[in-house]
């Protein structure tokens, strides 16, 4: 699954991607087309790169803030190119230059594909190629000023020969036309064109001129063809630089942490938090509680009352895993992540009346898919309250069977459930839930979160908390409903 | 020609035709030629919108090319750039694609003809004007269009030249009356700065009201044609704003709501109203404002209509100047006989 597909499935991941301050459309294209990275050394290298970018961003930012703010407001401040330029400071200035290079970058992936397939490029396309070579050269200079580490990560190719080819008069400027120097006959024709006022003569000359220009474009395209891979590399490396700087900026702004990778071991988070929810709560003046989670190899079975945040916990674990394996730092105070081949979710309700799919059918389909995959691959499997839409007798049997199979797998699985009496070799966690002395009734679904402790406790009991009626009462449920339900249970 | 002289002091100018065949392109070509001769200011030329129209669809005359002089910059679409009849050097290419390809900016290395295209939104046009200014261009000229189809408006330029003529009406009196009315609309006052900022902050469609705190409130009416007789349009206050075109129907409806109504529109190009409708709105105590305001610096006339009417050029120019207080010129005559005639 590509990152693009994950962002459609998970709003929390889309939130993270949207928060990235990408400057190029090429960066966005490359990022969204990324698969999960499973190779540990690739991931470690990516974290190393982010670490380098973080220190470069911090160094540039520090210089910027030490500067007195004496820059005049740019006249056309709606164009981002005219960001304030720091003076007299190598790093700050080089960083701004690099950002300008990225802002000016067009995604000419399609044009380069044409070049590669021996298509003759138009004048406008040649202009774009020349501009890419120009940006590449400027970015190389900026990167060198920002230090050897960043410069070797960026690994921009040398496109000097491409630029020279498109700048035969050596102007050094990123403007372009079919220069006279490309063909001696051009200068002659152009002289005649400028001299004549006769429309018929002019049309004739223009036709000759255009034919000659076409020949030059054919020849230039052929000469540029051997460089198509270098040009492609330049575009992709600049896009990667954009992604890297955006990841670093996010890591700094959100205080994300570099994950420690632990193969075939437990995944462990201290103070794990979900950015979208946390920011939403903070905006609303609501409290947000980060949680500590430890997921050992095999099965982790999580119980907890309604509204105690089990689903959010699952989604947050999925988010952190996906972020880590896409080379992001993660939202936690400390993170040890065990890389997996894939993340598989069975959360929510895939009911679709239009295709005749019931909640139960969707869930069984998902679970079957997950189980068959888990036999051959090491997965992170997150299943939220399986078999909750069917009768409790058979439902419990299904959960028991699922848990038995998952506990034998070699990946990491987390299952939340309200069913008691699931007997299986597993790690059990329970959400602490309602704090006893809180009850100022009635509560609303919005205010209830103040009285819940979302932390996870180690549990050895196979029975689950029976708090549904109590919570229903706190939420102001219909009194007749509560009375009858309680009498069914033999509670006064 | 004094009016071209005056134009060189402005940073942006649009040329707008009141009707088709009022000589807008003749006027634009005339101005560009004069600017080239005067050589006082660096010039960039663009247009509003990108349309593939090669031929005037009403009268089947060829879509005019504009003559660009050596050293001038121009903006057009990739499609029109390929068909240019001059030598030029590309200086910029826009990353956004239009129906006719990317918008390109080039500098003319020889004089010759090109079909112009340009940004189709106000924001795009304003950004282009700012960019050209930042690139050291003294004056950017926009080949404007009065069309309810275009989102970009020539009103974003500092100055405006209006081309009018026999195509508008074969009667001098009627032509003068219509032109005076357009001048009135161009000269509509702007609302006070705080209201202007509140309404310009984002683009809105449909009918809005401004509440007591100066905040725009959506009245939930997408088109003035959809207003029910029992809709209370004044529930937030008496200042209303329309994002989009305003018709005479809306104005007459507002005229019935009592005194003190202020109606704000984007700019004069969004008003499709008759002098009579405006008069009755104002008699009922209403006032009209425009967020964007340009300055009309000259009128040009084409005394010939496509149906073959020919008006007395001299009388027409005098009558227009007198009625509007703005100089009026018959550019075609000047081009034919030289400017000592005016």
PDB file of N, CA, C and O in Angstrom, chain A residues 108-147:
ATOM      1  N   UNK A 108       8.979  18.526 -13.598  1.00  0.00           N
ATOM      2  CA  UNK A 108       8.983  18.245 -15.040  1.00  0.00           C
ATOM      3  C   UNK A 108       9.272  16.772 -15.312  1.00  0.00           C
ATOM      4  O   UNK A 108       9.957  16.419 -16.271  1.00  0.00           O
ATOM      5  N   UNK A 109       8.738  15.942 -14.428  1.00  0.00           N
ATOM      6  CA  UNK A 109       8.856  14.502 -14.576  1.00  0.00           C
ATOM      7  C   UNK A 109       8.393  14.065 -15.961  1.00  0.00           C
ATOM      8  O   UNK A 109       9.071  13.286 -16.642  1.00  0.00           O
ATOM      9  N   UNK A 110       7.228  14.588 -16.390  1.00  0.00           N
ATOM     10  CA  UNK A 110       6.662  14.214 -17.690  1.00  0.00           C
ATOM     11  C   UNK A 110       7.583  14.618 -18.832  1.00  0.00           C
ATOM     12  O   UNK A 110       7.817  13.846 -19.771  1.00  0.00           O
ATOM     13  N   UNK A 111       8.127  15.833 -18.758  1.00  0.00           N
ATOM     14  CA  UNK A 111       9.037  16.324 -19.794  1.00  0.00           C
ATOM     15  C   UNK A 111      10.273  15.422 -19.885  1.00  0.00           C
ATOM     16  O   UNK A 111      10.734  15.083 -20.975  1.00  0.00           O
ATOM     17  N   UNK A 112      10.797  15.036 -18.718  1.00  0.00           N
ATOM     18  CA  UNK A 112      12.004  14.208 -18.719  1.00  0.00           C
ATOM     19  C   UNK A 112      11.720  12.808 -19.267  1.00  0.00           C
ATOM     20  O   UNK A 112      12.565  12.203 -19.905  1.00  0.00           O
ATOM     21  N   UNK A 113      10.500  12.337 -19.020  1.00  0.00           N
ATOM     22  CA  UNK A 113      10.100  11.049 -19.605  1.00  0.00           C
ATOM     23  C   UNK A 113      10.112  11.149 -21.125  1.00  0.00           C
ATOM     24  O   UNK A 113      10.548  10.225 -21.818  1.00  0.00           O
ATOM     25  N   UNK A 114       9.613  12.286 -21.628  1.00  0.00           N
ATOM     26  CA  UNK A 114       9.611  12.509 -23.080  1.00  0.00           C
ATOM     27  C   UNK A 114      11.035  12.482 -23.615  1.00  0.00           C
ATOM     28  O   UNK A 114      11.333  11.857 -24.629  1.00  0.00           O
ATOM     29  N   UNK A 115      11.921  13.180 -22.911  1.00  0.00           N
ATOM     30  CA  UNK A 115      13.316  13.254 -23.342  1.00  0.00           C
ATOM     31  C   UNK A 115      13.909  11.851 -23.399  1.00  0.00           C
ATOM     32  O   UNK A 115      14.606  11.483 -24.347  1.00  0.00           O
ATOM     33  N   UNK A 116      13.591  11.077 -22.382  1.00  0.00           N
ATOM     34  CA  UNK A 116      14.132   9.721 -22.284  1.00  0.00           C
ATOM     35  C   UNK A 116      13.637   8.845 -23.437  1.00  0.00           C
ATOM     36  O   UNK A 116      14.351   7.965 -23.905  1.00  0.00           O
ATOM     37  N   UNK A 117      12.386   9.130 -23.864  1.00  0.00           N
ATOM     38  CA  UNK A 117      11.830   8.293 -24.936  1.00  0.00           C
ATOM     39  C   UNK A 117      12.093   8.903 -26.314  1.00  0.00           C
ATOM     40  O   UNK A 117      11.350   8.672 -27.252  1.00  0.00           O
ATOM     41  N   UNK A 118      13.149   9.714 -26.414  1.00  0.00           N
ATOM     42  CA  UNK A 118      13.596  10.271 -27.703  1.00  0.00           C
ATOM     43  C   UNK A 118      12.586  11.205 -28.357  1.00  0.00           C
ATOM     44  O   UNK A 118      12.591  11.354 -29.576  1.00  0.00           O
ATOM     45  N   UNK A 119      11.695  11.805 -27.581  1.00  0.00           N
ATOM     46  CA  UNK A 119      10.782  12.796 -28.164  1.00  0.00           C
ATOM     47  C   UNK A 119      11.530  14.125 -28.292  1.00  0.00           C
ATOM     48  O   UNK A 119      12.380  14.444 -27.458  1.00  0.00           O
ATOM     49  N   UNK A 120      11.204  14.874 -29.341  1.00  0.00           N
ATOM     50  CA  UNK A 120      11.831  16.186 -29.511  1.00  0.00           C
ATOM     51  C   UNK A 120      11.169  17.179 -28.554  1.00  0.00           C
ATOM     52  O   UNK A 120       9.944  17.322 -28.547  1.00  0.00           O
ATOM     53  N   UNK A 121      11.966  17.837 -27.728  1.00  0.00           N
ATOM     54  CA  UNK A 121      11.408  18.775 -26.750  1.00  0.00           C
ATOM     55  C   UNK A 121      11.100  20.117 -27.400  1.00  0.00           C
ATOM     56  O   UNK A 121      11.828  20.558 -28.300  1.00  0.00           O
ATOM     57  N   UNK A 122      10.025  20.758 -26.914  1.00  0.00           N
ATOM     58  CA  UNK A 122       9.670  22.083 -27.421  1.00  0.00           C
ATOM     59  C   UNK A 122      10.583  23.121 -26.767  1.00  0.00           C
ATOM     60  O   UNK A 122      11.321  22.821 -25.837  1.00  0.00           O
ATOM     61  N   UNK A 123      10.465  24.346 -27.269  1.00  0.00           N
ATOM     62  CA  UNK A 123      11.264  25.426 -26.700  1.00  0.00           C
ATOM     63  C   UNK A 123      10.964  25.593 -25.213  1.00  0.00           C
ATOM     64  O   UNK A 123      11.861  25.811 -24.408  1.00  0.00           O
ATOM     65  N   UNK A 124       9.662  25.495 -24.869  1.00  0.00           N
ATOM     66  CA  UNK A 124       9.267  25.670 -23.471  1.00  0.00           C
ATOM     67  C   UNK A 124       9.837  24.536 -22.612  1.00  0.00           C
ATOM     68  O   UNK A 124      10.321  24.752 -21.503  1.00  0.00           O
ATOM     69  N   UNK A 125       9.823  23.316 -23.162  1.00  0.00           N
ATOM     70  CA  UNK A 125      10.397  22.186 -22.430  1.00  0.00           C
ATOM     71  C   UNK A 125      11.905  22.370 -22.231  1.00  0.00           C
ATOM     72  O   UNK A 125      12.442  22.080 -21.162  1.00  0.00           O
ATOM     73  N   UNK A 126      12.577  22.846 -23.278  1.00  0.00           N
ATOM     74  CA  UNK A 126      14.020  23.075 -23.169  1.00  0.00           C
ATOM     75  C   UNK A 126      14.313  24.139 -22.111  1.00  0.00           C
ATOM     76  O   UNK A 126      15.274  24.034 -21.354  1.00  0.00           O
ATOM     77  N   UNK A 127      13.436  25.150 -22.076  1.00  0.00           N
ATOM     78  CA  UNK A 127      13.571  26.176 -21.039  1.00  0.00           C
ATOM     79  C   UNK A 127      13.491  25.528 -19.660  1.00  0.00           C
ATOM     80  O   UNK A 127      14.289  25.820 -18.768  1.00  0.00           O
ATOM     81  N   UNK A 128      12.520  24.624 -19.497  1.00  0.00           N
ATOM     82  CA  UNK A 128      12.332  23.962 -18.193  1.00  0.00           C
ATOM     83  C   UNK A 128      13.551  23.121 -17.820  1.00  0.00           C
ATOM     84  O   UNK A 128      13.958  23.088 -16.664  1.00  0.00           O
ATOM     85  N   UNK A 129      14.124  22.438 -18.818  1.00  0.00           N
ATOM     86  CA  UNK A 129      15.317  21.626 -18.558  1.00  0.00           C
ATOM     87  C   UNK A 129      16.479  22.526 -18.140  1.00  0.00           C
ATOM     88  O   UNK A 129      17.203  22.235 -17.178  1.00  0.00           O
ATOM     89  N   UNK A 130      16.609  23.654 -18.837  1.00  0.00           N
ATOM     90  CA  UNK A 130      17.688  24.578 -18.502  1.00  0.00           C
ATOM     91  C   UNK A 130      17.502  25.120 -17.081  1.00  0.00           C
ATOM     92  O   UNK A 130      18.440  25.216 -16.305  1.00  0.00           O
ATOM     93  N   UNK A 131      16.252  25.427 -16.758  1.00  0.00           N
ATOM     94  CA  UNK A 131      15.999  25.959 -15.419  1.00  0.00           C
ATOM     95  C   UNK A 131      16.313  24.900 -14.348  1.00  0.00           C
ATOM     96  O   UNK A 131      16.864  25.227 -13.312  1.00  0.00           O
ATOM     97  N   UNK A 132      15.971  23.640 -14.637  1.00  0.00           N
ATOM     98  CA  UNK A 132      16.300  22.582 -13.674  1.00  0.00           C
ATOM     99  C   UNK A 132      17.811  22.522 -13.463  1.00  0.00           C
ATOM    100  O   UNK A 132      18.285  22.440 -12.322  1.00  0.00           O
ATOM    101  N   UNK A 133      18.578  22.608 -14.569  1.00  0.00           N
ATOM    102  CA  UNK A 133      20.041  22.563 -14.455  1.00  0.00           C
ATOM    103  C   UNK A 133      20.546  23.756 -13.643  1.00  0.00           C
ATOM    104  O   UNK A 133      21.480  23.640 -12.843  1.00  0.00           O
ATOM    105  N   UNK A 134      19.892  24.895 -13.829  1.00  0.00           N
ATOM    106  CA  UNK A 134      20.278  26.113 -13.116  1.00  0.00           C
ATOM    107  C   UNK A 134      19.984  25.972 -11.621  1.00  0.00           C
ATOM    108  O   UNK A 134      20.818  26.273 -10.770  1.00  0.00           O
ATOM    109  N   UNK A 135      18.776  25.485 -11.308  1.00  0.00           N
ATOM    110  CA  UNK A 135      18.389  25.285  -9.903  1.00  0.00           C
ATOM    111  C   UNK A 135      19.323  24.262  -9.256  1.00  0.00           C
ATOM    112  O   UNK A 135      19.792  24.440  -8.128  1.00  0.00           O
ATOM    113  N   UNK A 136      19.611  23.193 -10.002  1.00  0.00           N
ATOM    114  CA  UNK A 136      20.499  22.140  -9.509  1.00  0.00           C
ATOM    115  C   UNK A 136      21.857  22.729  -9.110  1.00  0.00           C
ATOM    116  O   UNK A 136      22.383  22.433  -8.039  1.00  0.00           O
ATOM    117  N   UNK A 137      22.401  23.605  -9.978  1.00  0.00           N
ATOM    118  CA  UNK A 137      23.708  24.203  -9.708  1.00  0.00           C
ATOM    119  C   UNK A 137      23.647  25.081  -8.462  1.00  0.00           C
ATOM    120  O   UNK A 137      24.528  25.025  -7.589  1.00  0.00           O
ATOM    121  N   UNK A 138      22.583  25.869  -8.357  1.00  0.00           N
ATOM    122  CA  UNK A 138      22.450  26.762  -7.186  1.00  0.00           C
ATOM    123  C   UNK A 138      22.268  25.957  -5.916  1.00  0.00           C
ATOM    124  O   UNK A 138      22.802  26.297  -4.858  1.00  0.00           O
ATOM    125  N   UNK A 139      21.477  24.875  -6.020  1.00  0.00           N
ATOM    126  CA  UNK A 139      21.227  24.047  -4.838  1.00  0.00           C
ATOM    127  C   UNK A 139      22.512  23.358  -4.388  1.00  0.00           C
ATOM    128  O   UNK A 139      22.731  23.165  -3.191  1.00  0.00           O
ATOM    129  N   UNK A 140      23.367  22.993  -5.351  1.00  0.00           N
ATOM    130  CA  UNK A 140      24.646  22.370  -4.995  1.00  0.00           C
ATOM    131  C   UNK A 140      25.514  23.340  -4.199  1.00  0.00           C
ATOM    132  O   UNK A 140      26.141  22.962  -3.205  1.00  0.00           O
ATOM    133  N   UNK A 141      25.521  24.603  -4.631  1.00  0.00           N
ATOM    134  CA  UNK A 141      26.307  25.616  -3.925  1.00  0.00           C
ATOM    135  C   UNK A 141      25.759  25.808  -2.509  1.00  0.00           C
ATOM    136  O   UNK A 141      26.503  25.812  -1.521  1.00  0.00           O
ATOM    137  N   UNK A 142      24.423  25.921  -2.418  1.00  0.00           N
ATOM    138  CA  UNK A 142      23.800  26.124  -1.108  1.00  0.00           C
ATOM    139  C   UNK A 142      24.082  24.932  -0.196  1.00  0.00           C
ATOM    140  O   UNK A 142      24.426  25.094   0.982  1.00  0.00           O
ATOM    141  N   UNK A 143      23.966  23.719  -0.750  1.00  0.00           N
ATOM    142  CA  UNK A 143      24.170  22.510   0.055  1.00  0.00           C
ATOM    143  C   UNK A 143      25.606  22.452   0.569  1.00  0.00           C
ATOM    144  O   UNK A 143      25.846  22.106   1.730  1.00  0.00           O
ATOM    145  N   UNK A 144      26.553  22.824  -0.302  1.00  0.00           N
ATOM    146  CA  UNK A 144      27.957  22.799   0.113  1.00  0.00           C
ATOM    147  C   UNK A 144      28.169  23.738   1.291  1.00  0.00           C
ATOM    148  O   UNK A 144      28.886  23.417   2.245  1.00  0.00           O
ATOM    149  N   UNK A 145      27.495  24.899   1.245  1.00  0.00           N
ATOM    150  CA  UNK A 145      27.638  25.859   2.339  1.00  0.00           C
ATOM    151  C   UNK A 145      26.974  25.356   3.617  1.00  0.00           C
ATOM    152  O   UNK A 145      27.313  25.792   4.714  1.00  0.00           O
ATOM    153  N   UNK A 146      26.016  24.448   3.466  1.00  0.00           N
ATOM    154  CA  UNK A 146      25.304  23.942   4.650  1.00  0.00           C
ATOM    155  C   UNK A 146      26.013  22.732   5.248  1.00  0.00           C
ATOM    156  O   UNK A 146      25.545  22.157   6.224  1.00  0.00           O
ATOM    157  N   UNK A 147      27.108  22.326   4.645  1.00  0.00           N
ATOM    158  CA  UNK A 147      27.907  21.263   5.262  1.00  0.00           C
ATOM    159  C   UNK A 147      27.954  19.999   4.440  1.00  0.00           C
ATOM    160  O   UNK A 147      27.049  19.694   3.668  1.00  0.00           O
TER     161      UNK A 147
END
